[in-house]
Amino acid sequence: MKKVTLSLLFVIIVFALQLNIAFAQPQQENKMGKTSDVLLPTPPMGWNSWNHFHRNINEKLIMGEADAMVASGMKDAGYEYVNLDDCWMALQRDKDGNLQSDPERFPHGIKYLSDYVHKKGLKLGVYSSAGTKTCAGWPASLDHEQADAKMFAKWGVDYLKYDNCNNEGRPAISRYTKMKNALDASGRQIVFSICEWGSNNPWQWAPTLGGLWRTTGDISDNWNSMIQILDEQVGLNTFASKGHWNDPDMLEVGNGGMTNTEYVTHFSLWCILAAPLITGNDLRNMSDNTHDILTNKEVIAIDQDPAAKEGYKLTSNGDREVWVKPLADGSWAVLLLNRGDQGCFMTMKIQDLDIKKAGTYTVRNLWSHKEEQRADGLVRADVAPHGVQMFKVTAQN
Ligand code: GLA
């Protein structure tokens, strides 16, 4: 009898140990390797200082942008990161070799800023480079990875954009891996935004390191730059997945160099691409047009769709292109793009999508918010020069 009890006890102990191992392992993996999956199940949304303000940033401005993110309804539309780009740091590290913020422009330091944005339910991002200096020539993090990541964590930073200037010709993968490991060891979950400009095919190695990686050089606020970046995204969609996003660079919507139609195109394309939606305009002074583009919830929902699939170019015919994106509920986003200087009429066949066969499809225009039932299996629309029409197509019974 005693023997039976002992054996039973032994079996229970072994079982409990196994259970513990089974539960402990995923937790550990979560902590070490899955930060981006947890932080970015969908592409990040926020604001960054570079495209509009370049070097001219200070604490007051950043706090004002955070205020405006809330007051303008951007926060309600899903935007949450308030990101400092280059030039927030002092020109010298402190006496212990630590990065410090510029004493005049950021007199209260970065922790003060992160406390401020956190109180608003937002998150704070900073910028550095995997080089000896940032692109604008300020101190950067190469060979200071551990100390800098610890400092970012101590300051309550939530997001690091990590650039590629002044890298001394050292291999990119090892430079970015060092910072990834330093962030993992920092004690804080920090989004790692790899900004290596697509120079070393980052889509092949960056998904194991970061939450997003730039695929191209810098965007400029004009049609040609935006459309050239679009062309460079072809073929990259299969590298994106939940927690790991191709980054075709930040938005220029509202900065003044494109027409309103072109900005609608820019924003729609970035959403079809499941791109990070990091706005780069002055949120404190937005026109109604800019506001309406950036807060169009139906278009944002395409970007943020939980299926976490990047869209792709389905067909192209001269200036006319059809871009599509599969969605979690079985429907598809369809975007008709007219790159030409003349308006045109475009048609696409719904049967060309991998969508449920149906006699009728609901075709909802995501900009006019009107929908129609189509029994002819077609999506068709007039498309303005440099314009798009964007739809959600859903099979009916
Ligand atoms: C590089 C980056 C830009 C911006 C600047 C800042 O050019 O690609 O996005 O961060 O540096 O100097």
Coordinates of N, CA and C in Angstrom, one line a residue, residues 50 85-86 127-131 133-136 161-168 172 175-176 193-203 205-206 212-219 229 232-233 236 247-250:
W50 N 10.7 64.0 -38.3 CA 11.7 64.4 -39.4 C 11.1 65.0 -40.6
D85 N 12.9 62.1 -34.1 CA 13.9 61.7 -35.0 C 15.3 62.3 -34.7
D86 N 16.1 62.5 -35.6 CA 17.5 62.9 -35.4 C 17.5 64.3 -34.7
Y127 N 15.4 58.1 -31.6 CA 16.2 57.8 -32.8 C 17.7 57.7 -32.4
S128 N 18.4 56.7 -33.1 CA 19.8 56.7 -33.0 C 20.3 56.0 -34.3
S129 N 21.6 55.9 -34.4 CA 22.1 55.2 -35.6 C 23.1 54.1 -35.2
A130 N 23.1 53.1 -36.1 CA 24.1 52.0 -35.9 C 25.4 52.4 -36.5
G131 N 25.9 53.6 -36.1 CA 27.1 54.2 -36.6 C 27.7 55.1 -35.5
K133 N 28.1 58.3 -35.6 CA 27.3 59.5 -35.5 C 26.0 59.3 -36.2
T134 N 24.9 60.1 -35.9 CA 23.7 60.0 -36.6 C 23.9 60.6 -38.0
C135 N 22.9 60.6 -38.8 CA 23.0 61.1 -40.2 C 23.3 62.6 -40.2
A136 N 22.7 63.3 -39.2 CA 22.9 64.7 -39.1 C 24.2 65.1 -38.3
K161 N 14.0 54.1 -33.5 CA 14.3 54.0 -35.0 C 15.9 54.1 -35.0
Y162 N 16.4 53.1 -35.7 CA 17.9 52.9 -35.7 C 18.4 53.0 -37.1
D163 N 19.1 54.1 -37.3 CA 19.6 54.5 -38.7 C 20.9 53.8 -39.0
N164 N 21.5 54.2 -40.2 CA 22.6 53.5 -40.8 C 23.8 54.3 -41.1
C165 N 23.7 55.6 -40.8 CA 24.8 56.5 -41.2 C 26.1 56.3 -40.3
N166 N 27.2 56.6 -40.9 CA 28.5 56.6 -40.2 C 28.8 55.2 -39.6
N167 N 28.5 54.2 -40.4 CA 28.6 52.8 -39.9 C 30.0 52.2 -40.0
E168 N 31.0 52.9 -40.5 CA 32.4 52.5 -40.6 C 32.5 51.3 -41.5
A172 N 26.1 45.1 -41.7 CA 24.8 45.6 -41.2 C 24.2 44.6 -40.2
R175 N 25.7 44.7 -36.8 CA 25.4 46.0 -36.1 C 24.0 46.0 -35.5
Y176 N 23.0 45.6 -36.4 CA 21.6 45.6 -36.0 C 21.3 44.5 -34.9
S193 N 12.9 49.6 -34.8 CA 12.6 50.0 -36.2 C 13.9 50.2 -36.9
I194 N 14.2 49.2 -37.9 CA 15.5 49.1 -38.5 C 15.5 50.1 -39.8
C195 N 16.4 51.0 -39.8 CA 16.4 52.0 -40.9 C 17.7 51.9 -41.7
E196 N 17.7 50.9 -42.5 CA 19.0 50.6 -43.2 C 18.8 50.8 -44.7
W197 N 17.6 51.4 -45.0 CA 17.4 51.9 -46.4 C 17.3 50.8 -47.5
G198 N 17.1 49.6 -47.0 CA 17.0 48.5 -48.0 C 18.3 48.1 -48.7
S199 N 19.4 48.6 -48.1 CA 20.7 48.4 -48.7 C 21.2 47.0 -48.8
N200 N 20.9 46.2 -47.8 CA 21.4 44.8 -47.7 C 20.2 43.8 -47.7
N201 N 19.2 44.1 -48.5 CA 18.0 43.2 -48.6 C 17.5 42.9 -47.2
P202 N 17.2 43.9 -46.3 CA 16.8 43.6 -44.9 C 15.6 42.7 -44.8
W203 N 14.7 42.7 -45.8 CA 13.6 41.8 -45.7 C 14.0 40.3 -45.5
W205 N 16.7 39.3 -43.5 CA 17.2 39.0 -42.2 C 16.6 39.9 -41.1
A206 N 16.0 41.0 -41.4 CA 15.5 41.9 -40.4 C 14.3 41.3 -39.7
L212 N 10.0 46.4 -37.8 CA 9.9 46.9 -39.1 C 11.3 47.3 -39.7
W213 N 11.4 47.3 -41.0 CA 12.6 47.7 -41.6 C 12.4 48.5 -42.8
R214 N 13.1 49.6 -43.0 CA 13.0 50.4 -44.2 C 13.4 49.6 -45.4
T215 N 12.7 49.8 -46.5 CA 13.0 49.0 -47.7 C 13.7 49.9 -48.8
T216 N 13.7 51.2 -48.5 CA 14.2 52.1 -49.6 C 14.9 53.3 -48.9
G217 N 15.5 54.1 -49.8 CA 16.0 55.4 -49.3 C 14.9 56.3 -48.8
D218 N 15.3 57.6 -48.5 CA 14.3 58.5 -47.9 C 13.2 59.0 -48.9
I219 N 12.0 59.1 -48.4 CA 10.9 59.6 -49.2 C 11.1 61.2 -49.2
I229 N 9.0 54.8 -54.7 CA 9.1 53.9 -53.5 C 8.1 52.8 -53.7
E232 N 9.4 50.1 -55.7 CA 10.4 49.3 -55.0 C 9.8 48.3 -54.0
Q233 N 8.5 48.3 -53.8 CA 7.9 47.4 -52.9 C 7.4 46.1 -53.6
L236 N 8.0 42.3 -52.3 CA 8.4 42.2 -50.9 C 7.2 41.7 -50.0
D247 N 8.9 48.6 -44.3 CA 8.6 50.0 -44.1 C 9.0 50.9 -45.3
P248 N 8.1 51.3 -46.1 CA 8.4 52.1 -47.3 C 8.6 53.6 -46.9
D249 N 8.9 53.9 -45.7 CA 9.2 55.2 -45.1 C 7.9 55.9 -44.7
M250 N 8.2 57.0 -44.0 CA 7.1 57.7 -43.3 C 6.2 58.5 -44.2

